[in-house]
C-alpha positions as a Python dict, from the first residue, in 0.01 Angstrom:
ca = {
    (1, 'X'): (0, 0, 0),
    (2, 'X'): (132, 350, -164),
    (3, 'X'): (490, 264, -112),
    (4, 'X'): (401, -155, -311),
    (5, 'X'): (224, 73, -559),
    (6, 'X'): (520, 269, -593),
    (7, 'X'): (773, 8, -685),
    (8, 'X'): (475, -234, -907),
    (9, 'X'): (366, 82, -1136),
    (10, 'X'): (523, 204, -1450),
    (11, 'X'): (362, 574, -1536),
    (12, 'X'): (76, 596, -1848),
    (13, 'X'): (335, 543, -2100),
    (14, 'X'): (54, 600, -2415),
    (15, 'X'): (22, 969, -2193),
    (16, 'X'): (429, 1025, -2217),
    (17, 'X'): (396, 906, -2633),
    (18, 'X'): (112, 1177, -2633),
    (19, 'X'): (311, 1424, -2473),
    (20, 'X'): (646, 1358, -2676),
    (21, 'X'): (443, 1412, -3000),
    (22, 'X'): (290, 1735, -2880),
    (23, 'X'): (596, 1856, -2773),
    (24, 'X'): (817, 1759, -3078),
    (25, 'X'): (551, 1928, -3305),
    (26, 'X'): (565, 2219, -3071),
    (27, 'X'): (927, 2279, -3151),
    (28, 'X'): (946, 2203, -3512),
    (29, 'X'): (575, 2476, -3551),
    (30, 'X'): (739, 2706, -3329),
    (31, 'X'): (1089, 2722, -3589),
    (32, 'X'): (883, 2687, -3880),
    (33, 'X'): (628, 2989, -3739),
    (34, 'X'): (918, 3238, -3612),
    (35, 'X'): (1182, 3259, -3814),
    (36, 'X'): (1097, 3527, -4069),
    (37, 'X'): (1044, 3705, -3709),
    (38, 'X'): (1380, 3584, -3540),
    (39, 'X'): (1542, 3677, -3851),
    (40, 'X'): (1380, 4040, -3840),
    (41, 'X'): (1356, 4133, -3495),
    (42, 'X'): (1692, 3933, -3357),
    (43, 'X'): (1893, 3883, -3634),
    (44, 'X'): (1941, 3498, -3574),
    (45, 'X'): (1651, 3285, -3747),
    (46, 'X'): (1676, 3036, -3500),
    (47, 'X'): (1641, 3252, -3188),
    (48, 'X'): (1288, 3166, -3062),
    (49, 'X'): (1383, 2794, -3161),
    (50, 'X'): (1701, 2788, -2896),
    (51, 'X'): (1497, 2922, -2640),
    (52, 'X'): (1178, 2675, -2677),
    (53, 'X'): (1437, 2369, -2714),
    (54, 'X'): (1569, 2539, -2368),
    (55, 'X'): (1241, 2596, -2206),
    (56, 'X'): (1141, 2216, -2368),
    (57, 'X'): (1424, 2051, -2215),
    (58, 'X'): (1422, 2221, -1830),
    (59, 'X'): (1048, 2137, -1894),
    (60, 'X'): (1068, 1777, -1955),
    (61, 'X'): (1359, 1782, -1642),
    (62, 'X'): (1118, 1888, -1431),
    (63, 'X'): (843, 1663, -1550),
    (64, 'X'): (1120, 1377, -1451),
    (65, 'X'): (1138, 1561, -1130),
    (66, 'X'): (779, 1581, -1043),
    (67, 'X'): (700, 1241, -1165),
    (68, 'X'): (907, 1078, -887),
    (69, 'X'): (723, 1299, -653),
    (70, 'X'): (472, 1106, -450),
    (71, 'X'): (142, 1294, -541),
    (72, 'X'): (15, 1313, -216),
    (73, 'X'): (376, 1546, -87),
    (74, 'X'): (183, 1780, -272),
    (75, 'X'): (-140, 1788, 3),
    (76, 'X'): (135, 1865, 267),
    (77, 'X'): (257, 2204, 134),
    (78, 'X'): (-78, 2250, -58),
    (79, 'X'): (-129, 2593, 167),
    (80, 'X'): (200, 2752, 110),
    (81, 'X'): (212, 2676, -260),
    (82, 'X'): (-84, 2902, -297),
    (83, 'X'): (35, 3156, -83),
    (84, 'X'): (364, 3226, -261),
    (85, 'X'): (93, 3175, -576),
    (86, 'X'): (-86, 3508, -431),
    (87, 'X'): (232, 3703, -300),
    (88, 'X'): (355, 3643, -706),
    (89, 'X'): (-2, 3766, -823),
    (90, 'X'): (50, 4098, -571),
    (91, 'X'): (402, 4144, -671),
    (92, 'X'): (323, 4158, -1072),
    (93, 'X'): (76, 4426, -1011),
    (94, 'X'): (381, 4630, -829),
    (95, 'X'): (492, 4934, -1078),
    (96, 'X'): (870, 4838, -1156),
    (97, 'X'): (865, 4486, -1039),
    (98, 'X'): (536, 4362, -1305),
    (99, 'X'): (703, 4367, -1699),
    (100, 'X'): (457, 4497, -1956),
    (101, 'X'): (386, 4286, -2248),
    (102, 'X'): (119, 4311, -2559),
    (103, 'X'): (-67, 4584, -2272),
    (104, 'X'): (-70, 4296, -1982),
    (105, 'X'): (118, 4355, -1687),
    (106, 'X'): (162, 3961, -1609),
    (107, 'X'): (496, 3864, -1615),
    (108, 'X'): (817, 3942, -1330),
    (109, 'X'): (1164, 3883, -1454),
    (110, 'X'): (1508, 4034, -1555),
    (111, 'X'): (1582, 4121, -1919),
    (112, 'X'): (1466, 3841, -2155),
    (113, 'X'): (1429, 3607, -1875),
    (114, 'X'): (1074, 3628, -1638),
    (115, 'X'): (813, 3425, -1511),
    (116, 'X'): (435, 3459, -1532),
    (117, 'X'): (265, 3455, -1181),
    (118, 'X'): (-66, 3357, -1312),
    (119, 'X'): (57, 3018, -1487),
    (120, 'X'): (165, 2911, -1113),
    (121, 'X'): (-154, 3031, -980),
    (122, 'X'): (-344, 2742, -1185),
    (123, 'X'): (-140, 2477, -1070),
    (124, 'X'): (-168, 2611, -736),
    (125, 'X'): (-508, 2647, -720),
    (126, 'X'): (-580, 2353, -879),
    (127, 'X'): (-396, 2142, -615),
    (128, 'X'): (-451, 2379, -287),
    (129, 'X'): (-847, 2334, -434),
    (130, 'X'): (-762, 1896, -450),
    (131, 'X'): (-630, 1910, -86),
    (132, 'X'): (-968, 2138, 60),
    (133, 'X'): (-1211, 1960, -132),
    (134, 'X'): (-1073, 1624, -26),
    (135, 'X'): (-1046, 1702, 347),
    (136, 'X'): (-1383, 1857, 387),
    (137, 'X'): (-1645, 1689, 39),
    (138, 'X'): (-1902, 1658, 302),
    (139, 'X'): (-1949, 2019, 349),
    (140, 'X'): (-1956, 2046, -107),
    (141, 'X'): (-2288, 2036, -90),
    (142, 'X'): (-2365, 2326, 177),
    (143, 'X'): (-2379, 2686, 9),
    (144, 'X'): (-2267, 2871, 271),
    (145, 'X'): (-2020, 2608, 451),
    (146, 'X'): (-1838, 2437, 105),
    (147, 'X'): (-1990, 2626, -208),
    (148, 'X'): (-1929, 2981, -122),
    (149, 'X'): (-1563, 2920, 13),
    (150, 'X'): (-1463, 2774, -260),
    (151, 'X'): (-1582, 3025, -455),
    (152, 'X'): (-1434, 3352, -292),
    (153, 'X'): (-1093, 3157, -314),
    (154, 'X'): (-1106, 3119, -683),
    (155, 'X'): (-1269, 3487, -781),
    (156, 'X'): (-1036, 3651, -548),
    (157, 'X'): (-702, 3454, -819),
    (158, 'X'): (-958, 3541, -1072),
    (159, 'X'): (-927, 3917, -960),
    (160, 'X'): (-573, 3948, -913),
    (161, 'X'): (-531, 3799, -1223),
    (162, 'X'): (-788, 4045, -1451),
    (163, 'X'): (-598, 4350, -1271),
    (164, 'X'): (-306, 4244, -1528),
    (165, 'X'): (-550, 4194, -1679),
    (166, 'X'): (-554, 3854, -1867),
    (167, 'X'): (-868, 3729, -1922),
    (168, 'X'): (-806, 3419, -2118),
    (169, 'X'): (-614, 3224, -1823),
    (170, 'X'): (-859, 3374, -1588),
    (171, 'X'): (-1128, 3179, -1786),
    (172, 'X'): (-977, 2876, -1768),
    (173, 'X'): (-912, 2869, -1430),
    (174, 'X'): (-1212, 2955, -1308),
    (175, 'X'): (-1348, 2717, -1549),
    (176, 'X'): (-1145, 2452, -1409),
    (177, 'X'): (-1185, 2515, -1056),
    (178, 'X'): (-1562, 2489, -1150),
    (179, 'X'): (-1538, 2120, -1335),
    (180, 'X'): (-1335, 2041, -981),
    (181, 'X'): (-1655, 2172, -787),
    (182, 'X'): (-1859, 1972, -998),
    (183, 'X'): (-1667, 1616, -980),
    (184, 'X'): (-1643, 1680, -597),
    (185, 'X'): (-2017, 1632, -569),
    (186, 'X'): (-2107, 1996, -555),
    (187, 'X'): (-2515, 2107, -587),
    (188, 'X'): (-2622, 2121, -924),
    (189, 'X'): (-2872, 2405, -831),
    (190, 'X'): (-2551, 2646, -695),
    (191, 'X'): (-2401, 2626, -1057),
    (192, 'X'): (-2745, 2731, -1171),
    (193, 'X'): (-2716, 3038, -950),
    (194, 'X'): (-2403, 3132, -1037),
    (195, 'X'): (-2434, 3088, -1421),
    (196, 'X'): (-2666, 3365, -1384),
    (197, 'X'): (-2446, 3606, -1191),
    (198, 'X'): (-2109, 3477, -1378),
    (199, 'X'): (-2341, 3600, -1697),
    (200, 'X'): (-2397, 3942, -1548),
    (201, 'X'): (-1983, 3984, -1404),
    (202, 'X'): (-1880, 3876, -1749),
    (203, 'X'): (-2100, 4145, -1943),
    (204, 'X'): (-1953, 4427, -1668),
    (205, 'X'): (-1641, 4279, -1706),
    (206, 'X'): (-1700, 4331, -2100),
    (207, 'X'): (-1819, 4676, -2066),
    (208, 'X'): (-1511, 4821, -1791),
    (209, 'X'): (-1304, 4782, -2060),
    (210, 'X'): (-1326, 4942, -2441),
    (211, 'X'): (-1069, 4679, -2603),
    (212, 'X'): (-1248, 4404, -2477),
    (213, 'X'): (-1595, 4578, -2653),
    (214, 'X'): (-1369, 4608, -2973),
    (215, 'X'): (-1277, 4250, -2924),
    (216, 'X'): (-1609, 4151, -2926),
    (217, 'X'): (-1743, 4352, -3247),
    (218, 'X'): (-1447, 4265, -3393),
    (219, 'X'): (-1521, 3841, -3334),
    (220, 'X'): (-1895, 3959, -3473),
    (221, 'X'): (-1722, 4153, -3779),
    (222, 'X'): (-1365, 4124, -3834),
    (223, 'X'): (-1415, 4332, -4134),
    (224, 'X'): (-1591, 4666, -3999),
    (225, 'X'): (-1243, 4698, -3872),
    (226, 'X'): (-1013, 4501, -4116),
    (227, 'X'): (-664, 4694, -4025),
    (228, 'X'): (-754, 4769, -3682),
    (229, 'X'): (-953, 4506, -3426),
    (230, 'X'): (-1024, 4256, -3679),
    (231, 'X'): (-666, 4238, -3814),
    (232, 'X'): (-559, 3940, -3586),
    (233, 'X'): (-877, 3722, -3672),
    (234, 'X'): (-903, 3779, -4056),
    (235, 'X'): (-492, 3696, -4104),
    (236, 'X'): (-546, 3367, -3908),
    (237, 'X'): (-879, 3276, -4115),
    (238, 'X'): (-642, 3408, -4451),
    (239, 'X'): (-363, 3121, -4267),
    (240, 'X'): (-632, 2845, -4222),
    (241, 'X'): (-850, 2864, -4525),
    (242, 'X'): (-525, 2818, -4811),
    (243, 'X'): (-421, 2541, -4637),
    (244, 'X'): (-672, 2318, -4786),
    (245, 'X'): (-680, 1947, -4730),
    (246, 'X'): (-302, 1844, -4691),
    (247, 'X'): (-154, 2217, -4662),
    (248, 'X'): (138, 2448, -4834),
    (249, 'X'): (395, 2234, -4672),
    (250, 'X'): (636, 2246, -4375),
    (251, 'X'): (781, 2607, -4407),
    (252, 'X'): (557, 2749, -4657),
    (253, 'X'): (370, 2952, -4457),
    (254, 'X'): (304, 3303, -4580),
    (255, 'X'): (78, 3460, -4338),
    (256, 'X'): (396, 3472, -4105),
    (257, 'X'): (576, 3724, -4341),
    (258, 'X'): (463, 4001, -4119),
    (259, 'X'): (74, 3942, -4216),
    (260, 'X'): (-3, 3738, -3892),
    (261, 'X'): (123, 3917, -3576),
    (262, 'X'): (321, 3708, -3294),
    (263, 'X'): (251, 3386, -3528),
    (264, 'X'): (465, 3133, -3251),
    (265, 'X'): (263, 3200, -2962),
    (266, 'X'): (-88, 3214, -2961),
    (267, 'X'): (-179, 3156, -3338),
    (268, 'X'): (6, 2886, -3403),
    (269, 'X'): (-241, 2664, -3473),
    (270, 'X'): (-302, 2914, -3800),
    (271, 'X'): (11, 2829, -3939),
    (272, 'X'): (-36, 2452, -3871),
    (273, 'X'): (-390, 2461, -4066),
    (274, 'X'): (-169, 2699, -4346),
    (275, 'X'): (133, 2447, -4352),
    (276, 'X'): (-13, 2087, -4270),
    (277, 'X'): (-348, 2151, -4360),
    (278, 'X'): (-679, 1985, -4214),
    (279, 'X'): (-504, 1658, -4134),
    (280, 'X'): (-195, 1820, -3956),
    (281, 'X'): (-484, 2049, -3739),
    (282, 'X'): (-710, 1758, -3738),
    (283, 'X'): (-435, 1544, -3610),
    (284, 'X'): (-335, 1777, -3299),
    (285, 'X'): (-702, 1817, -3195),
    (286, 'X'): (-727, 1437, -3244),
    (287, 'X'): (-389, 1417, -2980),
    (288, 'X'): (-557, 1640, -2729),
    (289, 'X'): (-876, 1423, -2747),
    (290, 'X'): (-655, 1155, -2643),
    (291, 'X'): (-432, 1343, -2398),
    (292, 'X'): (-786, 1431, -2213),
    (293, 'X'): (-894, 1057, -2266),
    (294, 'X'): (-578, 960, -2034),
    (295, 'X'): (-625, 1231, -1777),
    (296, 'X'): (-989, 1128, -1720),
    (297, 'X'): (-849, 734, -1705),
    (298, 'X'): (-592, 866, -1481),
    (299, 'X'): (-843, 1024, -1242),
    (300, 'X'): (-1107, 736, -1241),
    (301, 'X'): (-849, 445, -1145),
    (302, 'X'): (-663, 715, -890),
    (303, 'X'): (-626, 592, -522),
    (304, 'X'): (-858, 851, -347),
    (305, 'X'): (-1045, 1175, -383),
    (306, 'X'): (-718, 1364, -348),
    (307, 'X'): (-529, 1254, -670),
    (308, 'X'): (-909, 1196, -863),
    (309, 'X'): (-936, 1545, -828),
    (310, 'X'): (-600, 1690, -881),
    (311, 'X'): (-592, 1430, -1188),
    (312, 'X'): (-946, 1620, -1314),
    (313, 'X'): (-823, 1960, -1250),
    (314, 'X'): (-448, 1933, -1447),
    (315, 'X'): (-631, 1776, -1736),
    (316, 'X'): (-928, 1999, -1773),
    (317, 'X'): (-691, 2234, -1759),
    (318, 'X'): (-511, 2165, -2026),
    (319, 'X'): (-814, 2012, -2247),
    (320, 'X'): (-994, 2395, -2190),
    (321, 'X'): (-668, 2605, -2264),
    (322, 'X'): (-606, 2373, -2589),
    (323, 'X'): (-1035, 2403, -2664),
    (324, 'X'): (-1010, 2819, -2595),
    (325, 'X'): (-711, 2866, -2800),
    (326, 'X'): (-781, 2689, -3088),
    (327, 'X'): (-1145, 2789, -3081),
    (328, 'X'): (-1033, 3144, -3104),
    (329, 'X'): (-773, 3079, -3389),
    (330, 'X'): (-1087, 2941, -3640),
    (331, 'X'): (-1303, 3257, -3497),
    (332, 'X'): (-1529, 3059, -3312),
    (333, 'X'): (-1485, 3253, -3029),
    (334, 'X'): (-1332, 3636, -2951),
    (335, 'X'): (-946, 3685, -2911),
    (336, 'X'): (-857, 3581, -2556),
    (337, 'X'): (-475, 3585, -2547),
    (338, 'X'): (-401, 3236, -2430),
    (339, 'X'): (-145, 2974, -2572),
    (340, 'X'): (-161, 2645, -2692),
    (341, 'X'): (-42, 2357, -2463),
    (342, 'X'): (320, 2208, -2562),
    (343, 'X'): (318, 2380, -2900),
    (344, 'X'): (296, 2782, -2882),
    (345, 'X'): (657, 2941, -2816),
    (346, 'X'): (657, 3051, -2393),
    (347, 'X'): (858, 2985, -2114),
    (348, 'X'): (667, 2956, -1801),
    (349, 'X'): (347, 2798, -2032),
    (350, 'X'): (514, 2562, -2154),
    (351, 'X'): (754, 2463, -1819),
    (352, 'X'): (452, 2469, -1583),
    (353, 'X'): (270, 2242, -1812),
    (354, 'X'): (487, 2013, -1821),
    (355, 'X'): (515, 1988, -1455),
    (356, 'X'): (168, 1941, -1432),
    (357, 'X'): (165, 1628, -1649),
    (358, 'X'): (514, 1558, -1393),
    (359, 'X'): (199, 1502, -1113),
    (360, 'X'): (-8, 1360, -1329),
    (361, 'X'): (246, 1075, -1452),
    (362, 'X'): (295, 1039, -1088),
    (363, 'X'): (-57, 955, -986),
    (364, 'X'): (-110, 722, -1341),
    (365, 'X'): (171, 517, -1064),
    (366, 'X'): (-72, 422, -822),
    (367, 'X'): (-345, 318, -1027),
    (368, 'X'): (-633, 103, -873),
    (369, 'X'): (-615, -64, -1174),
    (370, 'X'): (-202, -235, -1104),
    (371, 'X'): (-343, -271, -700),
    (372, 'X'): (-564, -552, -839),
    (373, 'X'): (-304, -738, -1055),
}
């Protein structure tokens, strides 16, 4: 049936329009955001354009790649994928093999070139978590033989990944893994129980750590601490709030003349608000409405538990990294540190993301919904 499916099916084309939009926007946000910086900092304006057309294009190659891939090749090597996912998490921590950026020890490379471990530990996860939870759902609703596996699996990534620390991709995959849980047919009452203790880790996890307290006071206040904590939020909210209805224009940005630090990665969504206004911000959120609308279709017309759930886990994923970012850019939440899918300036972001939408044009192949026609 899989190998009929295979040569019927055409992938979710409206998902690869989606996608081509998001990233096209990305590229043209990420020149129009960085240039004053390129120019600065590099002496070539179009420096952190090159390298996001490069990282775009090996990106969209792999996609290609991945979307010939049958999904289910995936369940085979499910195990070692997350083991080199872990041995990469152990060697960023190493002193002199992890790289140092913005205080965050998450990212292994040479020179200007490096990957970040904890990107491939969410796609990892996410499909080692598929394969388990496929093989063994009628153990899901046990605490101690499904529940509490699970769950020491994805707090002990979650760990490895907070010694960097980087809390904002720790949140969303724990988050994600827990939407997984939740679509496998996991007790209601164990997410009650652990609401309450994730409620207590996340105030410790708060407290270990005095930035983190500053972030927080700052989200409350950005203006106790204008120059200081609250710099980041109030320069966004100075970015969004002149942009009005339609925006200064393409280009006319002028919170990233130095105001709005790092402006192509994860505040980028300020300069769209600044630059295309409420419709050009309205308009992305609007695109990753729909690009969650064809992951869920994706997952409900997928073959078997397997691809449902690795279909659910790759688009919450990227549905809760696009909610977090952009919820932190219009201060609705405190400063996490996370990019914005297809659109903020990063290498390994952007590359593993688009591999992940590689698996999930894949599975939109062997739709129940062509098995019928």
């Amino acid at each position: 049936m899989l190998n009929k499916l295979k040569e019927q099916q055409k992938p979710d084309y409206i998902l690869l329009i989606i996608l081509s939009i998001l990233l096209m926007a990305g590229i043209v946000m990420v020149f129009s955001s960085s240039y004053i910086w390129s120019e600065y900092k590099f002496n070539d304006a179009f420096y952190y354009l090159k390298r996001q057309a490069l990282f775009a294009g090996a990106g969209v190659a792999a996609m290609i790649f991945f979307m010939f891939i049958p999904y289910y090749t995936w369940k085979k090597y499910a195990k070692m994928i997350l083991f080199i996912c872990f041995i990469l998490l152990l060697l960023v921590l190493i002193p002199g093999v992890g790289m140092v950026r913005g205080g965050a020890q998450s990212w292994i490379g040479i020179g200007a070139f490096s990957i970040q471990p904890s990107e491939f530990m969410k796609l990892g996860l996410i499909i080692f978590l598929a394969s388990l939870l496929s093989e063994y759902q009628k153990y899901i609703t046990s605490l101690r033989k499904g529940f509490l596996p699970c769950l020491l699996l994805i707090f002990t990534a979650f760990g490895l990944i907070m010694l960097q620390p980087d809390l904002g991709t720790g949140m969303v995959l724990v988050l994600t893994c827990m939407i997984m849980l939740f679509v496998a047919g996991a007790n209601l009452s164990h997410f009650f129980g652990l609401a309450g203790i994730g409620v207590i880790g996340f105030i410790g996890l708060i407290a270990s750590a005095p930035y983190r307290i500053n972030r927080i006071t700052a989200f409350l206040n950005p203006w106790e601490d204008p120059l200081g904590h609250g710099f980041q939020i109030i320069q966004s909210l100075y970015a969004i709030g002149p942009g009005g209805l339609m925006g200064l224009g393409l280009g006319n940005s002028l919170q990233k003349y130095f105001y709005l630090p790092e402006p192509q990665t994860d505040f980028i969504f300020a300069i769209i608000g600044e630059e295309l206004g409420f419709i050009g911000g309205a308009m992305i959120i609007i695109l990753f409405f729909l690009l969650l609308w064809r992951g869920i279709k994706i997952a409900l017309e997928a073959p078997d538990l397997f691809s449902r759930l690795l279909a659910v886990g790759i688009s919450s994923m990227l549905a809760l990294q696009a909610m977090i970012n952009i919820s932190v850019v219009i201060g609705l939440i405190p400063v996490t540190g996370i990019t914005l899918p297809f659109l903020s300036y990063g290498g390994s972001s952007l590359t593993l993301t688009l591999c992940s939408v590689g698996i999930l044009l894949n599975i939109s192949r062997y739709s129940k919904s062509m098995e019928s026609k």
